[in-house]
CSV table of N, CA and C in Angstrom, one decimal:
chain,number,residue,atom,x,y,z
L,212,UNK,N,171.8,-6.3,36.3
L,212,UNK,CA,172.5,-7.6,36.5
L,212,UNK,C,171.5,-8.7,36.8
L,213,UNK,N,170.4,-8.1,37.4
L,213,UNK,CA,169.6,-9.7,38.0
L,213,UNK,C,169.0,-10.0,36.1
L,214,UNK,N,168.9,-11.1,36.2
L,214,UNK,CA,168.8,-12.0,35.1
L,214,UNK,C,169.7,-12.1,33.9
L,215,UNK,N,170.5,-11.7,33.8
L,215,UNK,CA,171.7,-11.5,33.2
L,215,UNK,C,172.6,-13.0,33.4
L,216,UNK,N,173.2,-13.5,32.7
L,216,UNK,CA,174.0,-14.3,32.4
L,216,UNK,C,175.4,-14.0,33.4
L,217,UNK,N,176.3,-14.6,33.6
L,217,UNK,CA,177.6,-14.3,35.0
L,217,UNK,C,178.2,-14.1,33.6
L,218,UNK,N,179.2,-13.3,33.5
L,218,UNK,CA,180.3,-13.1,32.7
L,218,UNK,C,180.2,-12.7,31.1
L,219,UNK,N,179.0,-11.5,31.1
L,219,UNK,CA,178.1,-11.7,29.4
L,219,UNK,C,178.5,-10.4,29.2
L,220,UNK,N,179.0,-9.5,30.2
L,220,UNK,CA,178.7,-8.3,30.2
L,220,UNK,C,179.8,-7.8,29.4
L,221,UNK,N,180.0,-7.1,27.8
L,221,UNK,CA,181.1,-7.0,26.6
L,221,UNK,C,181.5,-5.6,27.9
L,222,UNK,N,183.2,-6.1,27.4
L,222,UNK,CA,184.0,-4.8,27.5
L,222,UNK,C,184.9,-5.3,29.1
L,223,UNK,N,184.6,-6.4,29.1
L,223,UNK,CA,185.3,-6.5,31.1
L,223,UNK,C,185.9,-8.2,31.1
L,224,UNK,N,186.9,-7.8,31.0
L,224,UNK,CA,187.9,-9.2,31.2
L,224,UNK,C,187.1,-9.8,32.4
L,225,UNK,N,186.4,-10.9,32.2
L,225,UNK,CA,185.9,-11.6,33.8
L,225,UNK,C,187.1,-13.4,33.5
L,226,UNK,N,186.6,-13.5,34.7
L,226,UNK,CA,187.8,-14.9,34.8
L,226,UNK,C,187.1,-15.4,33.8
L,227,UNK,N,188.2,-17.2,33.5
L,227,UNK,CA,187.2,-17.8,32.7
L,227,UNK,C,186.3,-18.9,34.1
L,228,UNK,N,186.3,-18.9,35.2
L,228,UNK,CA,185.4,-19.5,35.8
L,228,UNK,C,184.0,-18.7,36.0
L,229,UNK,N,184.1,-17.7,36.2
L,229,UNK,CA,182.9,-16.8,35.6
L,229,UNK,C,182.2,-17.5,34.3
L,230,UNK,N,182.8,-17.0,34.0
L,230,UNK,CA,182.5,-17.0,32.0
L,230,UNK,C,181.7,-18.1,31.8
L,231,UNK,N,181.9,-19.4,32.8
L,231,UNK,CA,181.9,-20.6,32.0
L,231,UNK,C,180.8,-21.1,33.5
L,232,UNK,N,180.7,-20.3,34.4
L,232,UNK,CA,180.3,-20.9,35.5
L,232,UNK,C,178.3,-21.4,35.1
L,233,UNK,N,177.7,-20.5,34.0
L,233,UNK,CA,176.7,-21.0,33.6
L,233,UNK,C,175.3,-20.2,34.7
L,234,UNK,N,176.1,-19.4,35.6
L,234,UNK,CA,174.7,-18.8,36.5
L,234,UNK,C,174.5,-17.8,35.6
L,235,UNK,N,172.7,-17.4,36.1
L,235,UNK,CA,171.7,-16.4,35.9
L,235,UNK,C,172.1,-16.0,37.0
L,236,UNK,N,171.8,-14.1,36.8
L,236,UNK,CA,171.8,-14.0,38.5
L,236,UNK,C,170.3,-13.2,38.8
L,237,UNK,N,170.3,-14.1,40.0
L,237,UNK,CA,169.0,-13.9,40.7
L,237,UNK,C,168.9,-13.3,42.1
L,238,UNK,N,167.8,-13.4,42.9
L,238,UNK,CA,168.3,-13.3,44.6
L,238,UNK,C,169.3,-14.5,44.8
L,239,UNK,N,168.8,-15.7,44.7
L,239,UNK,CA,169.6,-17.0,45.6
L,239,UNK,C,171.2,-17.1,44.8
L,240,UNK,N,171.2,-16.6,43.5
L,240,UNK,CA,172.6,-17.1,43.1
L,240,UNK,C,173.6,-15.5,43.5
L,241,UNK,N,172.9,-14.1,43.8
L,241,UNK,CA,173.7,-13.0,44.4
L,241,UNK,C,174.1,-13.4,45.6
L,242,UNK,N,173.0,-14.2,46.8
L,242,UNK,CA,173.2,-14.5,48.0
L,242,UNK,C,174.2,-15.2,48.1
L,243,UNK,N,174.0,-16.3,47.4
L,243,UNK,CA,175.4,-17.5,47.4
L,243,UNK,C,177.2,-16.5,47.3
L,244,UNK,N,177.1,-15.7,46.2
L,244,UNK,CA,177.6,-15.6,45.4
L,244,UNK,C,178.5,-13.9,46.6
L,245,UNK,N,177.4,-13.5,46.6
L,245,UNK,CA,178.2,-12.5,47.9
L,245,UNK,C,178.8,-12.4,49.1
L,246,UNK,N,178.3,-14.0,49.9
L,246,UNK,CA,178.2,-14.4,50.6
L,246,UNK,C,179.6,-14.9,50.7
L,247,UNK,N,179.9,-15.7,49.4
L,247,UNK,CA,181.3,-16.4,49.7
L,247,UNK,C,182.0,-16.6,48.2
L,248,UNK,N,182.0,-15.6,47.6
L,248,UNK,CA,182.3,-15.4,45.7
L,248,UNK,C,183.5,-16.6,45.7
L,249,UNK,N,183.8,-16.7,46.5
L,249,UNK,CA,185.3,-18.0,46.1
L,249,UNK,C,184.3,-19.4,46.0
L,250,UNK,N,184.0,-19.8,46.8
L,250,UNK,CA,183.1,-20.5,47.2
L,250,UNK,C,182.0,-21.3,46.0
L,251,UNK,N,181.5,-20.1,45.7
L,251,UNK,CA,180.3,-20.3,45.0
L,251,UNK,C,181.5,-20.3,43.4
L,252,UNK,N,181.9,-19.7,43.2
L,252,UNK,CA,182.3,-19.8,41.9
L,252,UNK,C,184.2,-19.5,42.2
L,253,UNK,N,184.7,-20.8,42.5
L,253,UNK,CA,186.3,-21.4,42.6
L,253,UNK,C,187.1,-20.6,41.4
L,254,UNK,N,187.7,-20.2,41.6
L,254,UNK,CA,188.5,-19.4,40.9
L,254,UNK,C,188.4,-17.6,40.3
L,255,UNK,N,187.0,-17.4,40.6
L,255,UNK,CA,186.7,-15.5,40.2
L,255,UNK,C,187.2,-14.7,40.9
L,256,UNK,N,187.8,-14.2,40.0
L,256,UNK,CA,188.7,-12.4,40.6
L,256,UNK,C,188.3,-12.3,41.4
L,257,UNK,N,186.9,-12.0,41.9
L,257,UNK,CA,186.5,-11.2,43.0
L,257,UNK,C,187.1,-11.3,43.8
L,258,UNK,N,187.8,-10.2,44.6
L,258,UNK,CA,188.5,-11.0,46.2
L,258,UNK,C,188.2,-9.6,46.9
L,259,UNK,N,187.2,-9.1,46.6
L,259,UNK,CA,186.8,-8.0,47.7
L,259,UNK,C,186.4,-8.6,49.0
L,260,UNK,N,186.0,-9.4,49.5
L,260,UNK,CA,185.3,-10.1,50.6
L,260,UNK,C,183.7,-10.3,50.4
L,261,UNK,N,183.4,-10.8,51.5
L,261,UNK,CA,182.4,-11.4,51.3
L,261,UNK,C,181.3,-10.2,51.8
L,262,UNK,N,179.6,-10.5,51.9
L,262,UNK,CA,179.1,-9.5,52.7
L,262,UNK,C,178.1,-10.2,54.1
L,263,UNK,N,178.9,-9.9,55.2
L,263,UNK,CA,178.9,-10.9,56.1
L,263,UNK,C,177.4,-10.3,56.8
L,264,UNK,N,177.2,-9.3,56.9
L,264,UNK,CA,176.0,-8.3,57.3
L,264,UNK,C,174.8,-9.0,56.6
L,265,UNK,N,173.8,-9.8,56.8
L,265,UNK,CA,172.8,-10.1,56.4
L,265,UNK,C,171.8,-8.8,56.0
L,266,UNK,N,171.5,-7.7,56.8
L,266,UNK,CA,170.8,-6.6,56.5
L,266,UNK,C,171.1,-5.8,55.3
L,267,UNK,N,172.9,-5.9,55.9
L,267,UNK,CA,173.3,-5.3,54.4
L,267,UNK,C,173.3,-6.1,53.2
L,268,UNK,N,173.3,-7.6,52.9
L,268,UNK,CA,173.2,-7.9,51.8
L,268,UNK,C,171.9,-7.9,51.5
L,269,UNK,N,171.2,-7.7,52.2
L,269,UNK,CA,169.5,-7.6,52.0
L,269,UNK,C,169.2,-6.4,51.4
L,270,UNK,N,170.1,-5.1,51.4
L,270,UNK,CA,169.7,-4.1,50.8
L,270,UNK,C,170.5,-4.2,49.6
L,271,UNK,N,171.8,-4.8,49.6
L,271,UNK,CA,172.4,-4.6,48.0
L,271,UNK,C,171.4,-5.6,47.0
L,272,UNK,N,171.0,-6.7,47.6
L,272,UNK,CA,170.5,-7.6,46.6
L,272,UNK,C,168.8,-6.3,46.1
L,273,UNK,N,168.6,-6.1,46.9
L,273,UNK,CA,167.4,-5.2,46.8
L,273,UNK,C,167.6,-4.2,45.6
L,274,UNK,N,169.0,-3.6,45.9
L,274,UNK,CA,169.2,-2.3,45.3
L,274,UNK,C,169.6,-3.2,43.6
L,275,UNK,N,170.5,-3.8,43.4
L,275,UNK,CA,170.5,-4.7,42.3
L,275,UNK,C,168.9,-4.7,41.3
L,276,UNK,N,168.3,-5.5,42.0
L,276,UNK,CA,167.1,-5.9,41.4
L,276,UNK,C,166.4,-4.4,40.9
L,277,UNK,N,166.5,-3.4,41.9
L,277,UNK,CA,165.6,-2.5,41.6
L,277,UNK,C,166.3,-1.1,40.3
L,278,UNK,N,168.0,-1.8,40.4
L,278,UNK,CA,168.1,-1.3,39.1
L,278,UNK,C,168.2,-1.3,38.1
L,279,UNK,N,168.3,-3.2,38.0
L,279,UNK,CA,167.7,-3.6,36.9
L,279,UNK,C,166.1,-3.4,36.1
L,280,UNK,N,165.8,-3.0,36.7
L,280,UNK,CA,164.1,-3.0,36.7
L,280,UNK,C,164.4,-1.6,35.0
């Protein structure tokens, strides 16, 4: 996912505010983006919640990056 385009990924209906929203995702745009997915991008499906745990989004953003690798 990190450096990947928001909404590129074939085979998965994503909103069209996704689609169109124009992020890379990186550390700062996962942080934004997990932090408060409504927020950062007004209208995406996402409605799991946010991840309010700093330590824990410290390890997903971590874990992301390191499986992109």
């Amino acid at each position: 996912i990190v450096g990947s385009k928001a909404g590129a990924v074939p085979g998965y209906n994503f909103s069209k505010a996704m689609v169109s929203s124009g992020i890379v995702w990186n550390e700062a745009t996962l942080r934004k983006y997990l932090t408060d997915p409504e927020a950062f991008v007004p209208g995406t499906k996402m409605r799991a919640g946010a991840v309010d745990d700093s330590h824990a989004l410290d390890d997903l953003i971590a874990y992301l990056e390191q499986a992109t690798r």
